Tab-separated table of C-alpha atoms in Angstrom:
chain	number	residue	atom	x	y	z
Y	180	MET	CA	-18.321	0.514	62.083
Y	181	LYS	CA	-21.254	1.954	60.144
Y	182	SER	CA	-19.683	5.414	60.278
Y	183	GLN	CA	-16.406	4.095	58.873
Y	184	ILE	CA	-18.162	2.376	55.948
Y	185	THR	CA	-20.152	5.533	55.236
Y	186	ASN	CA	-17.002	7.670	55.266
Y	187	ALA	CA	-15.208	5.236	52.977
Y	188	LEU	CA	-18.036	5.272	50.443
Y	189	SER	CA	-18.276	9.053	50.680
Y	190	ASP	CA	-14.538	9.411	50.076
Y	191	PHE	CA	-14.716	7.043	47.097
Y	192	PHE	CA	-17.602	8.782	45.312
Y	193	PHE	CA	-17.074	12.439	46.209
Y	194	GLU	CA	-13.294	12.890	46.236
Y	195	TYR	CA	-10.849	13.315	43.367
Y	196	GLU	CA	-7.143	12.562	43.649
Y	197	THR	CA	-4.522	14.284	41.537
Y	198	PRO	CA	-0.763	13.660	41.572
Y	199	ARG	CA	1.428	16.197	43.268
Y	200	GLN	CA	3.648	18.159	40.884
Y	201	VAL	CA	6.882	20.003	41.591
Y	202	LEU	CA	7.862	22.992	39.449
Y	203	VAL	CA	11.616	22.850	38.861
Y	204	ARG	CA	13.310	25.990	37.599
Y	205	ASN	CA	16.409	24.635	35.910
Y	206	ARG	CA	17.421	25.775	32.443
Y	207	ARG	CA	19.210	22.597	31.423
Y	208	VAL	CA	16.380	20.307	32.453
Y	209	GLY	CA	13.815	22.620	30.869
Y	210	VAL	CA	15.673	22.660	27.535
Y	211	VAL	CA	16.003	18.846	27.581
Y	212	CYS	CA	12.283	18.495	28.290
Y	213	ARG	CA	11.251	20.857	25.483
Y	214	LEU	CA	13.629	19.243	22.973
Y	215	ILE	CA	12.221	15.787	23.706
Y	216	GLN	CA	8.655	17.068	23.439
Y	217	LEU	CA	9.515	18.799	20.158
Y	218	GLY	CA	10.986	15.548	18.809
Y	219	VAL	CA	7.872	13.601	19.841
Y	220	LEU	CA	5.649	16.229	18.208
Y	221	ALA	CA	7.685	16.053	14.988
Y	222	TYR	CA	7.397	12.255	15.039
Y	223	ILE	CA	3.621	12.360	15.492
Y	224	ILE	CA	3.003	14.972	12.807
Y	225	GLY	CA	5.726	14.021	10.324
Y	226	TRP	CA	5.856	10.227	10.559
Y	227	VAL	CA	2.511	9.081	12.011
Y	228	PHE	CA	0.181	11.505	10.243
Y	229	ILE	CA	1.966	12.730	7.095
Y	230	TYR	CA	4.135	9.754	6.074
Y	231	GLU	CA	2.254	6.770	7.538
Y	232	LYS	CA	-1.142	8.515	7.261
Y	233	GLY	CA	-2.225	7.240	10.650
Y	234	TYR	CA	-5.533	9.086	10.371
Y	235	GLN	CA	-6.764	6.684	7.653
Y	236	SER	CA	-7.977	3.096	7.639
Y	237	THR	CA	-6.549	0.780	4.967
Y	238	ASP	CA	-7.773	-2.037	2.754
Y	239	THR	CA	-6.300	-4.364	0.123
Y	240	ALA	CA	-8.057	-5.393	-3.060
Y	241	VAL	CA	-9.582	-8.594	-4.351
Y	242	SER	CA	-8.194	-8.829	-7.870
Y	243	SER	CA	-8.789	-10.564	-11.193
Y	244	VAL	CA	-6.412	-10.549	-14.193
Y	245	PHE	CA	-7.128	-11.464	-17.800
Y	246	THR	CA	-4.437	-11.455	-20.515
Y	247	LYS	CA	-4.340	-11.834	-24.278
Y	248	MET	CA	-1.320	-12.105	-26.570
Y	249	LYS	CA	-1.357	-11.110	-30.226
Y	250	GLY	CA	1.210	-11.463	-32.997
Y	251	VAL	CA	2.539	-13.905	-35.574
Y	252	GLY	CA	6.030	-15.434	-35.686
Y	253	TYR	CA	7.983	-16.853	-38.618
Y	254	THR	CA	10.876	-19.341	-38.751
Y	255	ASN	CA	12.921	-20.865	-41.555
Y	256	VAL	CA	15.048	-23.772	-40.270
Y	257	HIS	CA	17.005	-25.546	-43.001
Y	258	GLY	CA	14.445	-24.505	-45.601
Y	259	ASP	CA	11.480	-25.563	-43.453
Y	260	GLU	CA	9.294	-22.463	-43.289
Y	261	ARG	CA	6.763	-22.213	-40.495
Y	262	VAL	CA	4.367	-19.603	-39.154
Y	263	TRP	CA	3.638	-19.533	-35.415
Y	264	ASP	CA	0.447	-18.002	-34.025
Y	265	VAL	CA	-0.812	-17.502	-30.469
Y	266	ASP	CA	-1.981	-21.112	-30.150
Y	267	ASP	CA	1.571	-22.280	-30.872
Y	268	TYR	CA	3.725	-19.993	-28.719
Y	269	VAL	CA	1.682	-19.165	-25.583
Y	270	PHE	CA	1.452	-21.643	-22.677
Y	271	PRO	CA	-1.163	-22.007	-21.249
Y	272	PRO	CA	-3.513	-20.416	-23.779
Y	273	GLN	CA	-6.353	-19.553	-21.361
Y	274	GLY	CA	-5.229	-15.999	-20.562
Y	275	ASP	CA	-3.902	-16.556	-17.035
Y	276	SER	CA	-1.919	-14.051	-14.990
Y	277	SER	CA	1.135	-16.302	-15.376
Y	278	PHE	CA	2.116	-17.668	-18.785
Y	279	VAL	CA	5.080	-18.364	-21.079
Y	280	VAL	CA	5.832	-16.890	-24.495
Y	281	MET	CA	8.062	-19.180	-26.601
Y	282	THR	CA	11.097	-17.440	-28.076
Y	283	ASN	CA	13.357	-20.388	-28.968
Y	284	TYR	CA	12.985	-24.153	-29.319
Y	285	ILE	CA	14.576	-27.499	-30.151
Y	286	ILE	CA	12.279	-29.786	-32.132
Y	287	THR	CA	12.540	-33.581	-32.449
Y	288	GLU	CA	10.076	-34.917	-35.002
Y	289	GLY	CA	8.810	-38.393	-35.785
Y	290	GLN	CA	9.553	-40.072	-32.468
Y	291	SER	CA	8.077	-43.525	-31.884
Y	292	MET	CA	8.354	-46.048	-29.050
Y	293	GLU	CA	11.195	-48.432	-29.984
Y	294	LYS	CA	14.784	-49.396	-29.182
Y	295	CYS	CA	17.650	-47.093	-30.120
Y	296	PRO	CA	21.107	-46.026	-28.848
Y	297	GLU	CA	21.360	-43.436	-26.115
Y	298	LEU	CA	23.142	-40.113	-26.637
Y	299	LYS	CA	26.858	-39.906	-25.959
Y	300	GLY	CA	27.547	-38.909	-22.399
Y	301	LYS	CA	24.306	-40.393	-21.111
Y	302	HIS	CA	25.067	-44.172	-21.068
Y	303	ASN	CA	28.576	-44.723	-22.458
Y	304	CYS	CA	29.721	-48.338	-22.660
Y	305	SER	CA	32.430	-50.626	-24.005
Y	306	SER	CA	30.531	-53.921	-23.677
Y	307	ASP	CA	27.121	-55.288	-22.804
Y	308	ALA	CA	28.280	-55.704	-19.216
Y	309	ASP	CA	28.250	-51.914	-18.848
Y	310	CYS	CA	24.545	-51.772	-19.703
Y	311	GLU	CA	22.412	-53.232	-16.949
Y	312	GLY	CA	19.156	-54.431	-18.449
Y	313	GLY	CA	16.004	-52.969	-16.944
Y	314	ARG	CA	17.852	-50.065	-15.311
Y	315	LEU	CA	16.513	-46.523	-15.510
Y	316	LYS	CA	18.920	-43.626	-15.203
Y	317	ARG	CA	17.578	-40.267	-14.035
Y	318	THR	CA	19.389	-38.294	-16.748
Y	319	GLY	CA	18.697	-40.832	-19.486
Y	320	HIS	CA	15.886	-41.092	-22.020
Y	321	GLY	CA	14.601	-44.608	-21.383
Y	322	GLN	CA	15.098	-48.100	-19.966
Y	323	MET	CA	18.344	-49.918	-20.783
Y	324	THR	CA	17.991	-53.210	-22.663
Y	325	GLY	CA	21.399	-54.618	-21.694
Y	326	VAL	CA	22.905	-54.136	-25.177
Y	327	CYS	CA	25.890	-51.921	-25.953
Y	328	VAL	CA	25.671	-50.398	-29.444
Y	329	ASN	CA	29.160	-50.603	-30.988
Y	330	GLU	CA	28.593	-47.792	-33.519
Y	331	THR	CA	27.889	-45.174	-30.846
Y	332	LYS	CA	29.506	-46.864	-27.810
Y	333	THR	CA	26.348	-46.109	-25.842
Y	334	CYS	CA	23.736	-48.356	-24.250
Y	335	GLN	CA	20.599	-49.258	-26.113
Y	336	VAL	CA	17.368	-48.009	-24.506
Y	337	LEU	CA	13.671	-48.500	-24.927
Y	338	ALA	CA	12.446	-44.949	-25.422
Y	339	TRP	CA	10.908	-42.430	-27.777
Y	340	CYS	CA	13.324	-42.728	-30.679
Y	341	PRO	CA	15.263	-41.013	-32.037
Y	342	VAL	CA	16.116	-39.550	-28.635
Y	343	GLU	CA	16.237	-35.805	-28.224
Y	344	ASP	CA	19.586	-34.048	-28.652
Y	345	ASP	CA	19.379	-30.695	-26.840
Y	346	ASN	CA	23.103	-29.955	-26.571
Y	347	ASN	CA	23.018	-27.215	-29.216
Y	348	ILE	CA	20.654	-24.350	-28.462
Y	349	PRO	CA	19.843	-22.267	-31.577
Y	350	ASP	CA	21.662	-18.952	-31.587
Y	351	PRO	CA	20.332	-16.434	-32.522
Y	352	PRO	CA	16.900	-17.424	-31.170
Y	353	LEU	CA	14.541	-18.817	-33.782
Y	354	LEU	CA	11.608	-16.601	-32.779
Y	355	MET	CA	13.232	-13.192	-32.615
Y	356	SER	CA	9.983	-11.915	-34.149
Y	357	ALA	CA	8.438	-12.397	-30.676
Y	358	GLU	CA	9.864	-8.980	-29.827
Y	359	ASN	CA	6.925	-7.435	-31.703
Y	360	TYR	CA	4.188	-9.466	-30.001
Y	361	THR	CA	1.718	-7.432	-27.931
Y	362	LEU	CA	0.208	-8.215	-24.552
Y	363	PHE	CA	-3.200	-6.920	-23.441
Y	364	ILE	CA	-3.815	-6.826	-19.677
Y	365	LYS	CA	-7.278	-6.403	-18.218
Y	366	ASN	CA	-7.333	-6.044	-14.458
Y	367	SER	CA	-10.257	-5.437	-12.091
Y	368	VAL	CA	-9.924	-4.756	-8.363
Y	369	THR	CA	-12.470	-4.435	-5.558
Y	370	PHE	CA	-11.815	-2.857	-2.158
Y	371	PRO	CA	-14.441	-4.557	0.072
Y	372	LEU	CA	-14.008	-2.247	3.067
Y	373	PHE	CA	-14.775	0.867	1.034
Y	374	GLY	CA	-17.135	-0.724	-1.500
Y	375	VAL	CA	-15.110	0.535	-4.476
Y	376	THR	CA	-14.514	-1.389	-7.718
Y	377	ARG	CA	-12.008	-0.191	-10.322
Y	378	SER	CA	-10.597	-1.451	-13.608
Y	379	ASN	CA	-7.353	-0.593	-15.366
Y	380	LEU	CA	-9.576	0.521	-18.249
Y	381	VAL	CA	-10.099	3.826	-16.468
Y	382	GLU	CA	-11.886	6.926	-17.684
Y	383	GLY	CA	-10.771	7.759	-21.231
Y	384	ILE	CA	-9.548	4.228	-22.037
Y	385	ASP	CA	-12.190	3.202	-24.577
Y	386	ALA	CA	-12.189	0.890	-27.593
Y	387	GLY	CA	-10.963	3.637	-29.900
Y	388	TYR	CA	-8.024	4.481	-27.666
Y	389	ILE	CA	-7.034	0.827	-27.154
Y	390	SER	CA	-7.053	0.149	-30.905
Y	391	LYS	CA	-4.164	2.563	-31.469
Y	392	CYS	CA	-2.300	2.977	-28.156
Y	393	LEU	CA	0.903	1.272	-27.012
Y	394	TYR	CA	2.216	1.518	-23.450
Y	395	SER	CA	4.913	4.090	-22.769
Y	396	PRO	CA	5.948	5.195	-19.257
Y	397	ASP	CA	5.955	8.848	-20.337
Y	398	GLU	CA	3.518	9.188	-23.237
Y	399	ALA	CA	0.889	6.492	-22.529
Y	400	PRO	CA	1.248	5.293	-18.903
Y	401	LEU	CA	-2.363	4.022	-18.739
Y	402	CYS	CA	-2.444	2.095	-22.014
Y	403	PRO	CA	-3.101	-1.613	-21.219
Y	404	ILE	CA	-1.335	-2.897	-24.363
Y	405	PHE	CA	2.379	-3.720	-24.032
Y	406	LYS	CA	4.953	-4.664	-26.640
Y	407	LEU	CA	6.963	-7.703	-25.510
Y	408	GLY	CA	10.256	-6.089	-26.530
Y	409	ASP	CA	9.410	-3.014	-24.424
Y	410	ILE	CA	8.550	-5.201	-21.417
Y	411	VAL	CA	11.948	-6.898	-21.633
Y	412	LYS	CA	13.746	-3.563	-22.031
Y	413	LEU	CA	11.907	-1.923	-19.117
Y	414	SER	CA	12.795	-4.894	-16.904
Y	415	GLY	CA	16.498	-4.271	-17.585
Y	416	PHE	CA	17.154	-7.265	-19.861
Y	417	ASN	CA	18.417	-7.658	-23.422
Y	418	PHE	CA	15.813	-9.319	-25.616
Y	419	GLU	CA	18.162	-11.489	-27.687
Y	420	THR	CA	19.938	-12.779	-24.586
Y	421	ILE	CA	16.803	-13.670	-22.643
Y	422	ALA	CA	15.077	-15.038	-25.755
Y	423	ARG	CA	17.839	-17.592	-26.359
Y	424	VAL	CA	17.573	-19.537	-23.080
Y	425	GLY	CA	14.480	-17.984	-21.507
Y	426	GLY	CA	13.843	-16.110	-18.295
Y	427	ALA	CA	11.122	-14.588	-16.128
Y	428	ILE	CA	9.726	-11.084	-15.843
Y	429	GLY	CA	7.275	-9.726	-13.288
Y	430	ILE	CA	4.740	-7.056	-14.216
Y	431	VAL	CA	3.427	-5.343	-11.092
Y	432	VAL	CA	0.086	-3.537	-11.351
Y	433	ASP	CA	0.159	-1.102	-8.450
Y	434	TRP	CA	-3.117	0.249	-7.065
Y	435	THR	CA	-2.213	2.782	-4.367
Y	436	CYS	CA	-5.339	4.874	-3.831
Y	437	ASN	CA	-6.522	7.647	-1.535
Y	438	PHE	CA	-10.324	7.644	-1.313
Y	439	ASP	CA	-10.389	10.946	0.561
Y	440	VAL	CA	-10.337	12.438	-2.946
Y	441	ASP	CA	-12.469	11.538	-5.971
Y	442	VAL	CA	-12.416	7.844	-6.925
Y	443	LYS	CA	-11.455	8.715	-10.508
Y	444	HIS	CA	-7.951	9.555	-9.255
Y	445	CYS	CA	-7.455	5.892	-8.322
Y	446	LYS	CA	-5.440	4.651	-11.315
Y	447	PRO	CA	-2.950	1.809	-11.806
Y	448	LYS	CA	0.795	2.111	-12.254
Y	449	TYR	CA	2.822	-0.528	-14.085
Y	450	ASN	CA	6.275	-1.619	-12.944
Y	451	PHE	CA	8.551	-4.197	-14.583
Y	452	HIS	CA	11.057	-6.414	-12.787
Y	453	GLY	CA	13.491	-8.977	-14.168
Y	454	LEU	CA	13.120	-12.044	-11.949
Y	455	TYR	CA	15.749	-14.258	-13.562
Y	456	GLY	CA	17.588	-14.388	-16.857
Y	457	ASN	CA	19.953	-11.491	-16.164
Y	458	PRO	CA	22.322	-11.133	-19.136
Y	459	ALA	CA	25.121	-10.125	-16.750
Y	460	GLU	CA	25.092	-13.640	-15.311
Y	461	THR	CA	26.969	-16.149	-17.454
Y	462	ASP	CA	26.408	-19.905	-17.664
Y	463	LYS	CA	29.355	-20.443	-15.325
Y	464	ALA	CA	27.970	-18.077	-12.716
Y	465	LYS	CA	24.878	-20.111	-11.857
Y	466	ALA	CA	23.196	-23.434	-12.531
Y	467	SER	CA	20.046	-23.993	-14.592
Y	468	VAL	CA	20.233	-20.729	-16.492
Y	469	GLY	CA	17.072	-19.504	-18.186
Y	470	TYR	CA	13.636	-21.045	-18.385
Y	471	ASN	CA	12.534	-24.046	-20.465
Y	472	PHE	CA	10.119	-26.958	-20.537
Y	473	ARG	CA	9.035	-29.714	-22.929
Y	474	TYR	CA	5.749	-30.653	-24.498
Y	475	ALA	CA	4.755	-33.192	-27.136
Y	476	LYS	CA	2.148	-33.423	-29.885
Y	477	HIS	CA	1.002	-37.037	-30.408
Y	478	TYR	CA	-0.418	-38.473	-33.619
Y	479	LEU	CA	-0.913	-41.796	-35.468
Y	480	GLU	CA	0.985	-42.723	-38.621
Y	481	ASP	CA	0.212	-46.095	-40.250
Y	482	LYS	CA	-1.411	-47.121	-36.959
Y	483	ILE	CA	1.840	-46.408	-35.139
Y	484	GLN	CA	1.739	-43.854	-32.341
Y	485	LYS	CA	4.264	-41.091	-32.886
Y	486	ARG	CA	4.974	-37.670	-31.452
Y	487	THR	CA	6.747	-34.406	-32.138
Y	488	LEU	CA	8.723	-33.227	-29.091
Y	489	LEU	CA	9.574	-29.576	-28.519
Y	490	LYS	CA	11.917	-28.224	-25.893
Y	491	VAL	CA	10.619	-24.703	-25.421
Y	492	PHE	CA	12.721	-21.754	-24.276
Y	493	GLY	CA	10.592	-18.781	-23.395
Y	494	ILE	CA	9.897	-15.684	-21.341
Y	495	ARG	CA	7.693	-16.378	-18.338
Y	496	ILE	CA	5.420	-13.427	-17.529
Y	497	ASP	CA	4.030	-13.146	-13.988
Y	498	ILE	CA	1.443	-10.405	-13.474
Y	499	ILE	CA	1.281	-9.378	-9.826
Y	500	VAL	CA	-1.402	-7.041	-8.461
Y	501	GLN	CA	-0.282	-4.876	-5.562
Y	502	SER	CA	-2.898	-2.765	-3.808
Y	503	LEU	CA	-3.387	-0.447	-0.840
Y	504	ALA	CA	-6.321	1.924	-0.415
Y	505	ARG	CA	-6.749	4.501	2.356
Y	506	LYS	CA	-9.610	6.606	3.688
Y	507	PHE	CA	-10.116	8.853	6.714
Y	508	ASP	CA	-11.418	7.056	9.796
Y	509	ILE	CA	-11.974	8.571	13.236
Y	510	ILE	CA	-10.916	5.409	15.105
Y	511	PRO	CA	-7.304	5.192	13.802
Y	512	THR	CA	-7.097	8.991	14.123
Y	513	LEU	CA	-7.938	8.883	17.829
Y	514	THR	CA	-5.669	5.876	18.307
Y	515	ALA	CA	-2.741	7.722	16.713
Y	516	ILE	CA	-3.394	10.835	18.794
Y	517	GLY	CA	-3.705	8.809	22.011
Y	518	SER	CA	-0.476	6.932	21.405
Y	519	GLY	CA	1.253	10.208	20.590
Y	520	VAL	CA	0.092	11.812	23.821
Y	521	GLY	CA	1.360	8.768	25.702
Y	522	ILE	CA	4.793	9.136	24.125
Y	523	PHE	CA	5.017	12.660	25.553
Y	524	GLY	CA	5.533	10.957	28.932
Y	525	VAL	CA	9.034	10.016	27.757
Y	526	ALA	CA	10.106	13.619	28.382
Y	527	THR	CA	8.976	13.399	32.017
Y	528	VAL	CA	10.789	10.105	32.583
Y	529	VAL	CA	14.044	11.388	31.089
Y	530	CYS	CA	13.925	14.653	33.026
Y	531	ASP	CA	13.206	12.809	36.287
Y	532	LEU	CA	16.246	10.616	35.706
Y	533	VAL	CA	18.387	13.710	35.102
Y	534	LEU	CA	17.054	15.452	38.208
Y	535	LEU	CA	17.284	12.514	40.585
Y	536	TYR	CA	20.517	10.827	39.469
Y	537	LEU	CA	22.711	13.139	37.369
Y	538	LEU	CA	22.543	16.725	38.657
Y	539	PRO	CA	24.767	17.799	41.576
Y	540	LYS	CA	21.708	18.826	43.652
Y	541	ARG	CA	19.928	15.494	43.170
Y	542	GLU	CA	19.352	15.031	46.937
Y	543	PHE	CA	17.645	18.427	47.076
Y	544	TYR	CA	15.315	17.480	44.210
Y	545	LYS	CA	14.546	14.108	45.801
Y	546	ASN	CA	13.399	15.889	48.963
Y	547	MET	CA	11.144	18.146	46.898
Y	548	LYS	CA	9.687	15.353	44.727
Y	549	PHE	CA	9.071	12.624	47.296
Y	550	LYS	CA	7.191	12.775	50.611
Y	551	TYR	CA	8.770	10.536	53.255
Y	552	THR	CA	6.801	9.112	56.174
Y	553	ASP	CA	8.172	8.938	59.736
Y	554	THR	CA	7.376	5.663	61.543
Y	555	GLN	CA	7.755	7.249	65.017
Y	556	ALA	CA	5.429	10.111	64.090
Y	557	GLN	CA	2.886	7.568	62.837
Y	558	GLN	CA	3.034	5.730	66.174
Y	559	ASP	CA	2.701	8.977	68.219
Y	560	SER	CA	-0.321	10.121	66.208
Y	561	GLU	CA	-2.014	6.755	66.708
Y	562	SER	CA	-1.356	6.846	70.465
Y	563	LEU	CA	-2.983	10.300	70.655
Y	564	GLY	CA	-5.896	9.215	68.474
Y	565	LEU	CA	-5.109	11.847	65.841
Y	566	ASP	CA	-4.945	11.689	62.079
Y	567	THR	CA	-1.345	11.748	60.808
Y	568	SER	CA	-1.853	14.971	58.830
Y	569	VAL	CA	-3.317	16.685	61.901
Y	570	TYR	CA	-0.379	15.468	63.971
Y	571	TYR	CA	2.104	16.941	61.471
Y	572	ALA	CA	0.202	20.236	61.426
Y	573	LEU	CA	0.309	20.527	65.228
Y	574	GLU	CA	3.989	19.670	65.250
Y	575	ALA	CA	4.724	22.291	62.604
Y	576	ASN	CA	2.820	24.988	64.517
Y	577	ALA	CA	4.719	24.132	67.683
Y	578	ARG	CA	8.035	24.438	65.880
Y	579	GLN	CA	6.983	27.769	64.422
Y	580	VAL	CA	6.290	29.095	67.923
Y	581	GLN	CA	9.636	27.773	69.149
Y	582	GLY	CA	11.443	29.192	66.101
Y	583	THR	CA	12.756	25.851	65.053
Y	584	ASP	CA	13.676	24.789	61.497
Y	585	GLN	CA	10.703	23.667	59.404
Y	586	SER	CA	12.710	21.502	57.126
Y	587	ASN	CA	11.962	18.392	59.204
Y	588	ASP	CA	8.253	18.741	58.414
Y	589	PRO	CA	7.536	16.447	55.494
Y	590	ASP	CA	4.922	18.906	54.127
Y	591	SER	CA	7.039	21.995	54.571
Y	592	GLU	CA	8.107	23.980	51.498
Y	593	ALA	CA	10.758	25.935	53.373
Y	594	GLY	CA	14.054	26.052	51.585
Y	595	SER	CA	12.467	24.625	48.407
Y	596	ILE	CA	13.374	27.511	46.129
Y	597	GLU	CA	16.522	26.959	44.074
Y	598	THR	CA	18.221	30.001	42.626
Y	599	GLN	CA	19.624	29.338	39.145
Y	600	LYS	CA	23.024	30.943	38.802
């Protein structure tokens, strides 16, 4: 028993096992194997390393965006001249990464809380019975009093009067001068994994340059000052069309950087996308066209609370920071190489399937690839107290002396050479 344990431990620590390999000389199988290996090699080099850059680790940025609009607008509606500055046409005014620039509006001045007739089409009536007192209609402007106003044939409501009439949108837009407004974008990004911080005010973008530059994809691609009309044009929209009913535009600041080279080469790229407000889409093509919202300015007049209501149509600007930084790292490199080496095993699997199941001589290859055990031989060797391999060796020697065929010996290589014709 002690001897058996000692032998087992000795075999475990001092022996090395390697799989048995069979060299098959077959042109078709060899070509298939090499083609598959060539395809795997092309995949590893071309896709994993060159295209996907599998030898680099990646990181995304923590970003901050600050914006500032500049420009003055002018309107003259029925002789009422008005100048609009940034405080009037930008919502919200704090310089967020998402904001609205007003380009058109409907104004209702001098509203106060009282009773007045509803607009036509909102609460039409022929008698007081059609106006249920105390009822609130979702599309209405206030609470019905139960009175039908004969002059307008609409229900009387308790609301901010006179009620807003937004059926006629000004055309052309009242603030066409918004096309000349300018937008300043200041963006800072930090890549925590690599400890790199960058700003879109890169090398060469100083105060002197900013004071006179204007963004152009070809001539000034790094200038952080954008003309609103150019933003709309680059997004594929027509300014007059989108200014009338509003819309949304996305400005993507793309930071795609390779830190295997100098950090100064990490610079932003600006892309412009029309999100909604496509001039090719008519009012009949979709519901809720454009972008609008309402806001009110409240004041007191003769101790009566009043307000000026504006329905604002504008261009919503969403600034989106997109980032991906890469740098060489030994761990993903070894991982990519290891996975690639593993994929090379596909060639072996495919060729084995061809050899064992598709070729005419598949039985011959099976005999060469697999070693079959004989149950009777195992029993005879055990009865004689011999190891199975020793038993097979003695049997083979006996057959050699007798001139018998060796092909029945599981370890014999006789007849294993195939001639390729």
